[in-house]
Amino acid sequence: MKSVQVFAPATVANVVCGYDILGFAVDAPGDEVTMRLTSTPGIRISKITGDDGRLPLDPAKNTVSASVQHYLNALGQPSLGIDIELHKKMPIGSGLGSSSASTVAGLFAINTLLDNPLTTMDLVPFAMKGEELACGHGHADNVAPALLGGFVLIRSYEPLDIIKLPFPEDMCVAIVYPEVDVPTRDARQIIRSKVQLKDAVTQWGNVAGLVSGLFMKDYALIGRSMVDVLVEPARSILIPDFYQLRELALAQGGIGFGISGSGPSVFALTKDPETAKRITNTLQQHLQKIGIRSLSFVSSVNQQGPVVIG
Amino acid sequence: MKSVQVFAPATVANVVCGYDILGFAVDAPGDEVTMRLTSTPGIRISKITGDDGRLPLDPAKNTVSASVQHYLNALGQPSLGIDIELHKKMPIGSGLGSSSASTVAGLFAINTLLDNPLTTMDLVPFAMKGEELACGHGHADNVAPALLGGFVLIRSYEPLDIIKLPFPEDMCVAIVYPEVDVPTRDARQIIRSKVQLKDAVTQWGNVAGLVSGLFMKDYALIGRSMVDVLVEPARSILIPDFYQLRELALAQGGIGFGISGSGPSVFALTKDPETAKRITNTLQQHLQKIGIRSLSFVSSVNQQGPVVIG
């Protein structure tokens, strides 16, 4: 039977000031899904690797199969026979859009197998359904960049309005994942539901600055706009030595630094891979000194979203 | 003695979603200042026209002279002899940056008379001092576009960080000033100091969309981003039939519609002057029906800020 293997990228949501509206994709890490049409009706997850047994094999509970099921229902083929293998190639619960990468790989795979009845943009709402299952909130700031690649703005959720933003082609990303546990649900709960208008004004000034910087390919403007006065102060307490890490990253030449999604991963934007590598080395050394294990990734910004790799 | 005559443009602050951070200048209306170096030390306001006697002739209380005095102090020439004539060519208290236009004309005039020791960008803080005197709050979303022309983003106030944004060259503006009284001080006071984070997210999604739309010269994106869920609901109650005016303006082909600054003027962006004219006609007819006198202006977006006209 027909089968396809798809890679989908990890993503950095929020990009410091753009809580819930901005995100971008990286070339590495990411997840892989192998999907096969079968003659047995219904979706089956035959294998998950790289998750240490943490992800459910039950198709109703797994975000990949659940979002593929939504897709099939919408296309009027609810009982299509499908076998899914999910290969996690990135840490779960790291703030790098792990569930989004898997979900997006799955949706891109089924859409490819059915000869692309929907556009990639059309897949976003189905991926958001997967996010709702994974973290209790159907946000799009991971799934949209994972699907579309590059920097993505979610201008509005109702109606959904997604805009691809340009960015400097040579931009690189340094990511460090300190291996501490910060579930997205908890990370959202520590954020206050009311904020000072004056802080909100500061925030949307920075959002406007960051978007302008991306269009103008102005690294200095991008960097000085990467300031979050509303969400980071609360979330940073969950990340060991966050402000020292920030200082180190900027001292090593990072354009801007912040929490990736709800953390605990942190990231820095840089102009080249060497600077990114220097930053991950420095941050990992610091974390090691204070007894925290970590993983790191150096990547360019992903341009194209998911790709068929086999 | 040396003299100069300067025109400075009216401005639309906020641009609906960008409270305190966005503004643009229009080609008309605007104010004029005639300034003359004299041998008598100190600043003197010899004449103000078009203000119905509402503006102070006392140099310490008038925003034009007061900001010019700040400028002279900073340049180490506090006692320079100066004569100012101010010609108001736009309504005061209309929400069109009336005090800013005068202040900017004055600062541009003195800087011209002294052979431009400061750049136009350098004049912004002095103009903000004038705003502080005029409305109790040293904001920059009128003075910065009045000085720089075009669309302007104030990314940050501390430190001051101002970015010129591109815009579609053919963009026009319809402005209607319903002659009701809305002092800026009062208009600011009715805004709540705390807001829901989810509303703030909606707002910065729209700010990001508007900025993207300006860079992409995408009228549809500009229009659907011109939504304000935080400030407009409070301020609109001071403007007669605000939501009907909005509906009429959009029905006549307006790209987007909202309050200019703190009101009571309202404005619509359009793709051409004919549409703008149709909108001002329709809105003025409606206001007349409900017994409100009004003035209207149709203009292109100003490209260059203040100009020497004599």
Coordinates of C-alpha atoms in Angstrom, one line a residue:
Chain A
M1 CA 0.0 0.0 0.0
K2 CA 0.9 3.6 -0.5
S3 CA 3.2 5.1 2.2
V4 CA 5.1 8.3 2.9
Q5 CA 7.7 9.5 5.4
V6 CA 7.5 13.2 6.5
F7 CA 9.7 15.4 8.6
A8 CA 8.2 18.4 10.4
P9 CA 10.2 21.1 12.2
A10 CA 10.4 22.2 15.8
T11 CA 9.2 25.7 16.4
V12 CA 9.9 28.7 18.7
A13 CA 6.6 30.3 19.7
N14 CA 6.1 33.8 21.1
V15 CA 9.5 35.0 20.0
V16 CA 9.7 36.9 23.3
C17 CA 7.3 39.8 22.9
G18 CA 4.7 38.1 20.6
Y19 CA 2.8 36.0 23.1
D20 CA 0.3 33.8 21.3
I21 CA 0.8 35.5 17.9
L22 CA 4.3 34.9 16.7
G23 CA 6.4 31.8 16.0
F24 CA 9.1 30.5 13.7
A25 CA 10.3 27.1 12.6
V26 CA 13.9 25.7 12.8
D27 CA 15.6 23.3 10.5
A28 CA 16.5 21.0 13.4
P29 CA 15.3 19.3 15.5
G30 CA 12.0 18.0 14.3
D31 CA 9.8 14.8 14.3
E32 CA 9.2 12.2 11.6
V33 CA 6.0 10.3 10.8
T34 CA 5.8 7.3 8.5
M35 CA 2.2 6.8 7.3
R36 CA 0.8 3.9 5.3
L37 CA -2.7 3.5 3.8
T38 CA -4.0 0.0 4.9
S39 CA -7.1 -2.1 4.1
T40 CA -8.1 -2.3 7.7
P41 CA -10.5 0.6 8.5
G42 CA -9.5 3.1 11.1
I43 CA -6.3 4.7 12.4
R44 CA -3.7 2.6 14.1
I45 CA -0.4 3.8 15.7
S46 CA 1.9 0.8 15.2
K47 CA 5.1 2.3 16.7
I48 CA 6.4 5.4 18.6
T49 CA 10.1 5.8 19.1
G50 CA 12.1 8.4 21.0
D51 CA 9.4 9.1 23.6
D52 CA 10.6 6.8 26.4
G53 CA 7.1 5.4 26.4
R54 CA 5.5 8.7 27.4
L55 CA 3.1 9.1 24.4
P56 CA -0.2 7.3 24.1
L57 CA -0.6 4.6 21.4
D58 CA -4.4 5.0 21.7
P59 CA -5.4 6.7 18.5
A60 CA -8.1 8.8 20.3
K61 CA -5.5 10.2 22.8
N62 CA -2.5 10.7 20.5
T63 CA -2.4 14.1 19.0
V64 CA -1.1 12.8 15.6
S65 CA -3.9 10.3 15.1
A66 CA -6.6 12.5 16.6
S67 CA -5.8 15.4 14.3
V68 CA -5.6 13.1 11.3
Q69 CA -9.0 11.7 12.3
H70 CA -10.4 15.3 12.3
Y71 CA -9.0 15.8 8.9
L72 CA -10.5 12.5 7.6
N73 CA -13.9 13.4 9.1
A74 CA -13.8 16.7 7.4
L75 CA -13.0 15.1 4.1
G76 CA -15.8 12.6 4.5
Q77 CA -13.5 9.6 4.8
P78 CA -13.7 8.9 8.5
S79 CA -12.9 5.1 8.3
L80 CA -9.9 5.2 6.0
G81 CA -7.4 2.6 7.0
I82 CA -4.1 4.2 8.2
D83 CA -1.0 3.0 10.0
I84 CA 1.2 5.6 11.7
E85 CA 4.7 5.3 13.0
L86 CA 5.9 8.3 15.0
H87 CA 9.6 8.9 15.5
K88 CA 10.2 11.6 18.1
K89 CA 13.5 13.2 17.3
M90 CA 13.2 16.0 19.9
P91 CA 12.5 16.2 23.6
I92 CA 8.9 16.2 24.8
G93 CA 7.8 19.1 27.0
S94 CA 10.8 21.2 26.1
G95 CA 8.9 24.3 24.8
L96 CA 10.0 23.6 21.2
G97 CA 6.6 22.6 19.8
S98 CA 7.2 18.9 20.1
S99 CA 3.5 17.9 19.9
S100 CA 3.0 20.4 17.0
A101 CA 5.9 18.9 15.0
S102 CA 4.4 15.4 15.3
T103 CA 0.9 16.6 14.5
V104 CA 2.0 18.6 11.5
A105 CA 4.1 15.7 10.2
G106 CA 1.0 13.5 10.5
L107 CA -1.3 16.0 8.7
F108 CA 1.2 16.7 6.0
A109 CA 1.6 12.9 5.5
I110 CA -2.1 12.1 5.2
N111 CA -2.7 15.2 2.9
T112 CA 0.3 14.0 0.7
L113 CA -1.1 10.4 0.6
L114 CA -4.5 11.7 -0.6
D115 CA -2.8 13.9 -3.3
N116 CA -3.2 17.2 -1.4
P117 CA -6.9 17.9 -1.4
L118 CA -6.1 20.7 1.1
T119 CA -3.5 23.5 1.0
T120 CA -0.9 23.6 3.8
M121 CA -2.7 26.7 5.1
D122 CA -6.0 24.7 5.3
L123 CA -4.3 22.2 7.6
V124 CA -3.7 24.8 10.3
P125 CA -7.2 24.4 12.0
F126 CA -6.7 20.6 12.1
A127 CA -3.3 20.9 13.7
M128 CA -4.8 23.3 16.3
K129 CA -7.3 20.6 17.3
G130 CA -4.2 18.4 18.0
E131 CA -2.8 21.2 20.2
E132 CA -6.0 21.4 22.1
L133 CA -5.6 17.8 23.0
A134 CA -1.9 18.1 23.8
C135 CA -2.0 21.2 26.1
G136 CA -5.6 22.2 26.6
H137 CA -5.4 25.3 24.4
G138 CA -5.8 25.3 20.6
H139 CA -3.1 27.9 19.9
A140 CA -1.5 28.2 16.5
D141 CA 1.9 29.8 17.3
N142 CA 3.7 26.4 17.0
V143 CA 1.6 24.6 14.4
A144 CA 1.4 27.5 12.0
P145 CA 5.1 28.0 11.6
A146 CA 5.7 24.2 11.7
L147 CA 3.3 23.9 8.7
L148 CA 4.3 27.1 6.8
G149 CA 8.0 27.4 7.7
G150 CA 9.7 30.7 8.5
F151 CA 8.3 33.4 10.7
V152 CA 4.5 33.4 11.1
L153 CA 2.1 35.9 12.5
I154 CA -1.3 34.8 13.8
R155 CA -3.1 38.2 13.5
S156 CA -6.4 36.8 14.7
Y157 CA -7.8 33.5 15.9
E158 CA -11.4 34.3 15.1
P159 CA -11.4 34.3 12.2
L160 CA -8.1 32.6 11.8
D161 CA -5.8 35.0 9.9
I162 CA -2.2 33.9 9.4
I163 CA 0.5 35.9 7.7
K164 CA 4.0 34.7 6.7
L165 CA 6.6 37.3 7.6
P166 CA 10.0 37.7 5.9
F167 CA 13.3 37.4 7.9
P168 CA 17.0 37.9 7.2
E169 CA 18.1 34.8 5.2
D170 CA 21.2 34.2 7.3
M171 CA 19.5 34.3 10.6
C172 CA 20.4 31.4 12.9
V173 CA 19.1 30.1 16.2
A174 CA 20.8 28.8 19.3
I175 CA 18.5 26.6 21.5
V176 CA 19.3 25.2 24.9
Y177 CA 16.9 22.9 26.7
P178 CA 17.7 22.7 30.4
E179 CA 16.2 19.4 31.5
V180 CA 13.8 20.6 34.0
D181 CA 10.0 20.0 33.8
V182 CA 7.7 22.9 32.8
P183 CA 4.4 21.5 31.5
T184 CA 2.7 24.0 29.2
R185 CA -0.6 23.9 31.2
D186 CA 1.3 25.0 34.4
A187 CA 3.3 27.6 32.5
R188 CA 0.1 29.2 31.2
Q189 CA -1.5 29.2 34.6
I190 CA 1.2 31.4 36.2
I191 CA 0.5 34.2 33.8
R192 CA -1.8 36.9 35.2
S193 CA -5.1 37.3 33.3
K194 CA -5.1 41.1 33.9
V195 CA -2.3 43.4 32.9
Q196 CA -1.5 47.1 33.2
L197 CA -2.5 49.0 30.0
K198 CA 0.9 50.8 30.1
D199 CA 2.7 47.4 30.0
A200 CA 0.5 46.2 27.2
V201 CA 1.5 49.4 25.3
T202 CA 5.2 48.6 25.9
Q203 CA 4.6 45.1 24.6
W204 CA 2.8 46.1 21.4
G205 CA 5.4 48.7 20.7
N206 CA 7.9 45.8 20.8
V207 CA 5.7 43.6 18.7
A208 CA 5.5 46.3 16.1
G209 CA 9.3 46.8 16.3
L210 CA 10.0 43.1 15.9
V211 CA 7.7 42.8 12.9
S212 CA 9.2 46.0 11.4
G213 CA 12.7 44.6 12.1
L214 CA 11.9 41.3 10.3
F215 CA 10.6 43.2 7.2
M216 CA 13.5 45.6 7.2
K217 CA 16.0 42.8 7.9
D218 CA 17.4 45.0 10.7
Y219 CA 19.1 42.8 13.3
A220 CA 19.5 45.7 15.7
L221 CA 15.8 46.6 15.7
I222 CA 14.9 42.9 15.9
G223 CA 17.1 42.5 18.9
R224 CA 16.0 45.6 20.9
S225 CA 12.4 44.7 20.2
M226 CA 12.8 41.2 21.8
V227 CA 11.7 42.4 25.2
D228 CA 8.7 40.9 27.1
V229 CA 7.4 42.9 30.1
L230 CA 4.3 40.7 30.6
V231 CA 4.9 37.0 30.3
E232 CA 8.6 36.5 30.7
P233 CA 8.8 37.9 34.2
A234 CA 6.4 35.2 35.4
R235 CA 7.7 32.3 33.3
S236 CA 11.4 33.0 33.8
I237 CA 11.2 31.8 37.4
L238 CA 10.6 28.3 36.2
I239 CA 14.0 28.3 34.3
P240 CA 17.2 28.0 36.3
D241 CA 19.3 31.2 36.2
F242 CA 17.3 32.6 33.3
Y243 CA 18.6 36.1 33.6
Q244 CA 22.3 35.0 33.8
L245 CA 21.7 32.8 30.7
R246 CA 20.3 35.9 29.0
E247 CA 23.3 38.0 29.9
L248 CA 25.7 35.3 28.7
A249 CA 23.9 34.8 25.4
L250 CA 23.8 38.5 24.6
A251 CA 27.5 38.9 25.7
Q252 CA 28.4 36.2 23.2
G253 CA 26.8 38.1 20.4
G254 CA 23.1 37.0 20.5
I255 CA 20.8 39.4 18.8
G256 CA 18.0 38.7 21.3
F257 CA 17.3 36.0 23.8
G258 CA 14.2 34.6 25.5
I259 CA 12.0 31.6 26.4
S260 CA 11.0 29.3 23.6
G261 CA 7.2 28.9 23.9
S262 CA 6.3 28.2 27.5
G263 CA 9.9 26.9 28.2
P264 CA 12.0 25.6 29.7
S265 CA 14.0 25.8 26.4
V266 CA 15.7 29.2 25.8
F267 CA 16.8 30.5 22.5
A268 CA 18.9 33.2 21.0
L269 CA 18.8 34.6 17.5
T270 CA 22.2 35.2 15.8
K271 CA 23.6 36.4 12.5
D272 CA 25.6 33.2 11.9
P273 CA 26.0 29.6 13.1
E274 CA 29.4 30.2 14.8
T275 CA 27.8 32.7 17.2
A276 CA 24.9 30.3 17.8
K277 CA 27.4 27.5 18.6
R278 CA 29.4 29.8 21.0
I279 CA 26.2 30.7 22.8
T280 CA 25.0 27.1 23.2
N281 CA 28.4 26.1 24.5
T282 CA 28.5 29.0 27.0
L283 CA 24.9 28.4 28.3
Q284 CA 25.5 24.6 28.6
Q285 CA 28.7 25.2 30.6
H286 CA 26.8 27.5 32.9
L287 CA 24.0 25.0 33.4
Q288 CA 26.4 22.2 34.0
K289 CA 28.1 24.3 36.7
I290 CA 24.8 24.6 38.6
G291 CA 24.1 20.9 38.1
I292 CA 21.4 21.1 35.3
R293 CA 21.7 18.7 32.4
S294 CA 20.9 20.2 29.0
L295 CA 20.6 19.6 25.3
S296 CA 21.4 22.1 22.6
F297 CA 20.6 22.8 19.0
V298 CA 22.1 25.1 16.5
S299 CA 19.9 25.7 13.4
S300 CA 19.0 28.0 10.6
V301 CA 15.4 29.3 10.4
N302 CA 13.4 26.7 8.5
Q303 CA 12.1 28.1 5.2
Q304 CA 9.6 25.5 4.0
G305 CA 7.8 23.6 6.8
P306 CA 7.3 19.9 6.6
V307 CA 8.9 17.8 3.8
V308 CA 8.5 14.4 2.4
I309 CA 11.7 12.5 3.2
G310 CA 10.8 9.0 2.0
Chain B
M1 CA 16.5 90.2 10.6
K2 CA 16.4 86.6 9.4
S3 CA 12.9 85.0 9.2
V4 CA 11.2 81.8 8.0
Q5 CA 7.7 80.6 7.5
V6 CA 7.0 76.9 8.2
F7 CA 4.0 74.6 7.6
A8 CA 3.6 71.4 9.8
P9 CA 1.0 68.8 9.2
A10 CA -1.9 67.5 11.2
T11 CA -1.6 63.9 12.4
V12 CA -3.7 60.9 13.1
A13 CA -2.4 59.2 16.3
N14 CA -3.1 55.6 17.3
V15 CA -4.4 54.4 13.9
V16 CA -7.0 52.4 15.7
C17 CA -5.1 49.5 17.2
G18 CA -1.7 51.2 17.9
Y19 CA -2.6 53.2 21.0
D20 CA 0.4 55.5 21.9
I21 CA 2.8 53.9 19.4
L22 CA 1.5 54.6 15.9
G23 CA 0.6 57.8 14.0
F24 CA 0.7 59.3 10.5
A25 CA 0.7 62.8 9.0
V26 CA -1.6 64.2 6.4
D27 CA -1.0 66.8 3.8
A28 CA -3.9 68.9 5.0
P29 CA -4.8 70.5 7.3
G30 CA -1.8 71.8 9.2
D31 CA -0.5 74.9 11.0
E32 CA 1.9 77.7 10.0
V33 CA 4.5 79.5 12.1
T34 CA 6.4 82.6 11.0
M35 CA 9.5 83.1 13.1
R36 CA 11.9 86.0 13.1
L37 CA 15.2 86.5 14.9
T38 CA 15.2 89.8 16.8
S39 CA 17.7 91.9 18.7
T40 CA 15.5 91.9 21.8
P41 CA 16.5 88.9 24.1
G42 CA 13.8 86.3 24.8
I43 CA 10.8 84.8 23.0
R44 CA 7.8 86.9 22.1
I45 CA 4.5 85.7 20.5
S46 CA 3.4 88.7 18.5
K47 CA 0.3 87.2 16.9
I48 CA -1.9 84.1 16.9
T49 CA -4.6 83.8 14.2
G50 CA -7.3 81.1 13.7
D51 CA -7.6 80.2 17.4
D52 CA -10.6 82.4 18.4
G53 CA -8.4 83.8 21.2
R54 CA -8.1 80.4 22.9
L55 CA -4.4 80.0 22.9
P56 CA -2.1 81.8 25.4
L57 CA 0.2 84.6 24.2
D58 CA 2.4 84.1 27.3
P59 CA 5.6 82.5 26.0
A60 CA 5.9 80.2 29.1
K61 CA 2.4 78.8 28.6
N62 CA 2.2 78.5 24.8
T63 CA 3.5 75.1 23.6
V64 CA 5.2 76.6 20.6
S65 CA 7.3 79.1 22.5
A66 CA 7.8 76.7 25.4
S67 CA 9.3 74.0 23.3
V68 CA 11.4 76.4 21.3
Q69 CA 12.7 77.7 24.7
H70 CA 13.7 74.1 25.6
Y71 CA 15.4 73.8 22.3
L72 CA 17.4 77.0 22.9
N73 CA 18.3 76.1 26.4
A74 CA 19.7 72.8 25.1
L75 CA 21.7 74.6 22.5
G76 CA 23.1 77.0 25.1
Q77 CA 21.4 80.0 23.6
P78 CA 18.6 80.6 26.2
S79 CA 18.2 84.3 25.6
L80 CA 18.1 84.4 21.8
G81 CA 15.6 87.0 20.6
I82 CA 12.7 85.5 18.7
D83 CA 9.4 86.7 17.4
I84 CA 6.7 84.1 16.7
E85 CA 3.5 84.4 14.7
L86 CA 1.3 81.3 14.9
H87 CA -1.4 80.8 12.3
K88 CA -3.8 78.0 13.3
K89 CA -5.2 76.5 10.1
M90 CA -6.9 73.6 11.8
P91 CA -9.4 73.1 14.7
I92 CA -8.1 73.0 18.2
G93 CA -9.1 70.0 20.4
S94 CA -10.2 68.0 17.4
G95 CA -7.9 65.0 17.8
L96 CA -5.8 65.9 14.8
G97 CA -2.7 66.8 16.7
S98 CA -3.3 70.5 16.6
S99 CA -0.8 71.4 19.3
S100 CA 1.7 69.1 17.8
A101 CA 1.5 70.7 14.4
S102 CA 2.1 74.2 15.9
T103 CA 4.9 72.9 18.1
V104 CA 6.6 71.1 15.3
A105 CA 6.3 74.1 13.0
G106 CA 8.0 76.2 15.7
L107 CA 10.8 73.8 16.3
F108 CA 11.4 73.2 12.6
A109 CA 11.4 77.0 12.1
I110 CA 14.0 77.7 14.8
N111 CA 16.2 74.8 13.7
T112 CA 16.1 76.2 10.1
L113 CA 16.9 79.7 11.3
L114 CA 20.0 78.3 13.2
D115 CA 21.1 76.4 10.1
N116 CA 19.9 72.9 11.3
P117 CA 22.2 72.2 14.2
L118 CA 19.9 69.2 15.1
T119 CA 18.4 66.6 12.8
T120 CA 14.6 66.4 12.5
M121 CA 14.7 63.2 14.6
D122 CA 16.6 65.1 17.3
L123 CA 13.7 67.5 17.5
V124 CA 11.2 64.9 18.7
P125 CA 12.0 65.1 22.5
F126 CA 11.6 68.9 22.4
A127 CA 8.3 68.5 20.7
M128 CA 7.3 66.0 23.3
K129 CA 7.9 68.7 26.0
G130 CA 5.4 70.8 24.2
E131 CA 2.9 68.0 24.3
E132 CA 3.4 67.6 28.0
L133 CA 2.4 71.2 28.4
A134 CA -0.6 70.9 26.0
C135 CA -2.2 67.8 27.4
G136 CA -0.3 66.6 30.5
H137 CA 1.3 63.7 28.8
G138 CA 4.5 63.8 26.7
H139 CA 3.5 61.3 24.1
A140 CA 5.1 61.2 20.6
D141 CA 2.4 59.6 18.4
N142 CA 1.4 63.1 17.0
V143 CA 4.7 64.9 17.1
A144 CA 6.8 62.2 15.6
P145 CA 4.7 61.8 12.4
A146 CA 4.3 65.6 12.2
L147 CA 8.1 65.9 12.3
L148 CA 9.0 62.9 10.1
G149 CA 6.0 62.6 7.8
G150 CA 4.4 59.3 6.8
F151 CA 3.6 56.5 9.2
V152 CA 5.7 56.4 12.3
L153 CA 6.1 53.7 15.0
I154 CA 7.2 54.7 18.5
R155 CA 8.6 51.3 19.5
S156 CA 9.8 52.6 22.9
Y157 CA 9.6 55.7 24.9
E158 CA 12.5 54.9 27.3
P159 CA 14.8 55.1 25.4
L160 CA 13.0 56.9 22.6
D161 CA 13.0 54.6 19.6
I162 CA 11.2 55.8 16.5
I163 CA 10.9 53.9 13.2
K164 CA 9.5 55.2 9.9
L165 CA 7.2 52.7 8.3
P166 CA 6.4 52.4 4.6
F167 CA 2.8 52.7 3.3
P168 CA 1.0 52.4 0.0
E169 CA 1.8 55.6 -2.0
D170 CA -1.7 56.1 -3.2
M171 CA -3.3 55.9 0.3
C172 CA -5.7 58.7 1.1
V173 CA -7.5 59.8 4.3
A174 CA -11.0 61.0 5.0
I175 CA -11.3 63.0 8.1
V176 CA -14.5 64.3 9.7
Y177 CA -14.4 66.4 12.8
P178 CA -17.8 66.5 14.6
E179 CA -17.8 69.7 16.5
V180 CA -18.2 68.3 20.0
D181 CA -15.8 68.9 22.8
V182 CA -13.5 66.0 23.9
P183 CA -10.4 67.3 25.7
T184 CA -7.5 64.9 25.5
R185 CA -7.0 64.9 29.2
D186 CA -10.6 63.6 29.8
A187 CA -10.3 61.2 26.9
R188 CA -7.3 59.6 28.5
Q189 CA -9.0 59.4 31.9
I190 CA -11.9 57.2 30.7
I191 CA -9.5 54.4 29.6
R192 CA -9.1 51.7 32.1
S193 CA -5.6 51.2 33.5
K194 CA -5.9 47.4 33.7
V195 CA -6.9 45.2 30.7
Q196 CA -7.5 41.5 30.1
L197 CA -4.4 39.8 28.8
K198 CA -6.5 38.1 26.1
D199 CA -7.7 41.5 24.9
A200 CA -4.1 42.7 24.9
V201 CA -3.1 39.7 22.8
T202 CA -5.9 40.5 20.3
Q203 CA -4.6 44.1 20.2
W204 CA -1.0 43.2 19.5
G205 CA -2.1 40.7 16.9
N206 CA -3.8 43.6 15.1
V207 CA -0.8 45.9 15.6
A208 CA 1.4 43.3 14.1
G209 CA -1.1 42.9 11.2
L210 CA -1.3 46.6 10.6
V211 CA 2.5 47.0 10.5
S212 CA 2.8 43.9 8.2
G213 CA 0.1 45.3 6.0
L214 CA 1.9 48.7 5.7
F215 CA 5.2 46.9 4.7
M216 CA 3.3 44.6 2.3
K217 CA 1.2 47.5 1.0
D218 CA -1.7 45.1 1.5
Y219 CA -4.9 47.2 1.9
A220 CA -7.0 44.2 2.9
L221 CA -4.7 43.3 5.7
I222 CA -4.4 46.9 6.8
G223 CA -8.1 47.2 6.9
R224 CA -8.9 44.0 8.9
S225 CA -6.1 44.9 11.4
M226 CA -7.7 48.3 12.1
V227 CA -9.6 46.9 15.1
D228 CA -9.3 48.2 18.6
V229 CA -10.7 46.1 21.4
L230 CA -9.3 48.2 24.3
V231 CA -9.5 51.9 23.8
E232 CA -12.1 52.5 21.2
P233 CA -15.0 50.9 23.2
A234 CA -14.4 53.5 25.9
R235 CA -13.6 56.5 23.7
S236 CA -16.3 55.9 21.1
I237 CA -19.0 56.9 23.6
L238 CA -17.8 60.5 23.4
I239 CA -18.4 60.6 19.6
P240 CA -22.0 60.9 18.3
D241 CA -23.2 57.8 16.5
F242 CA -19.6 56.4 16.3
Y243 CA -20.6 52.9 15.2
Q244 CA -23.1 54.2 12.5
L245 CA -20.3 56.5 11.2
R246 CA -18.0 53.5 11.0
E247 CA -20.6 51.4 9.2
L248 CA -21.2 54.2 6.7
A249 CA -17.5 54.8 6.1
L250 CA -16.8 51.1 5.4
A251 CA -19.9 50.7 3.2
Q252 CA -18.6 53.6 1.1
G253 CA -15.3 51.8 0.5
G254 CA -13.2 52.8 3.4
I255 CA -10.3 50.4 4.1
G256 CA -10.6 51.0 7.8
F257 CA -12.1 53.5 10.2
G258 CA -11.6 54.8 13.7
I259 CA -11.0 57.6 16.1
S260 CA -8.2 60.0 15.3
G261 CA -6.1 60.3 18.4
S262 CA -8.4 60.9 21.4
G263 CA -11.2 62.2 19.1
P264 CA -13.7 63.5 18.4
S265 CA -12.4 63.5 14.8
V266 CA -12.8 60.2 13.0
F267 CA -10.9 59.0 10.0
A268 CA -11.0 56.4 7.2
L269 CA -8.2 55.2 5.1
T270 CA -9.0 54.8 1.4
K271 CA -7.3 53.8 -1.8
D272 CA -8.1 57.1 -3.6
P273 CA -9.3 60.6 -3.0
E274 CA -12.8 60.0 -4.6
T275 CA -13.6 57.4 -2.1
A276 CA -12.4 59.6 0.7
K277 CA -14.6 62.4 -0.6
R278 CA -17.6 60.1 -0.8
I279 CA -17.0 59.1 2.8
T280 CA -16.7 62.6 4.2
N281 CA -19.9 63.6 2.3
T282 CA -21.8 60.6 3.7
L283 CA -20.6 61.1 7.3
Q284 CA -21.2 64.8 7.3
Q285 CA -24.7 64.3 6.0
H286 CA -25.4 61.8 8.8
L287 CA -24.0 64.2 11.4
Q288 CA -26.1 67.0 10.0
K289 CA -29.2 64.8 10.3
I290 CA -28.6 64.4 14.0
G291 CA -27.8 68.1 14.5
I292 CA -24.1 67.9 14.8
R293 CA -22.0 70.5 12.9
S294 CA -18.8 69.1 11.3
L295 CA -15.7 69.9 9.3
S296 CA -14.1 67.5 6.9
F297 CA -10.7 67.0 5.2
V298 CA -9.6 64.8 2.3
S299 CA -5.9 64.3 2.0
S300 CA -3.1 62.1 0.9
V301 CA -0.7 60.8 3.6
N302 CA 2.0 63.4 4.1
Q303 CA 5.5 62.2 3.0
Q304 CA 7.9 64.8 4.3
G305 CA 6.8 66.4 7.6
P306 CA 7.2 70.2 8.0
V307 CA 8.3 72.4 5.1
V308 CA 9.6 75.9 4.7
I309 CA 6.9 77.8 2.8
G310 CA 8.5 81.3 2.9

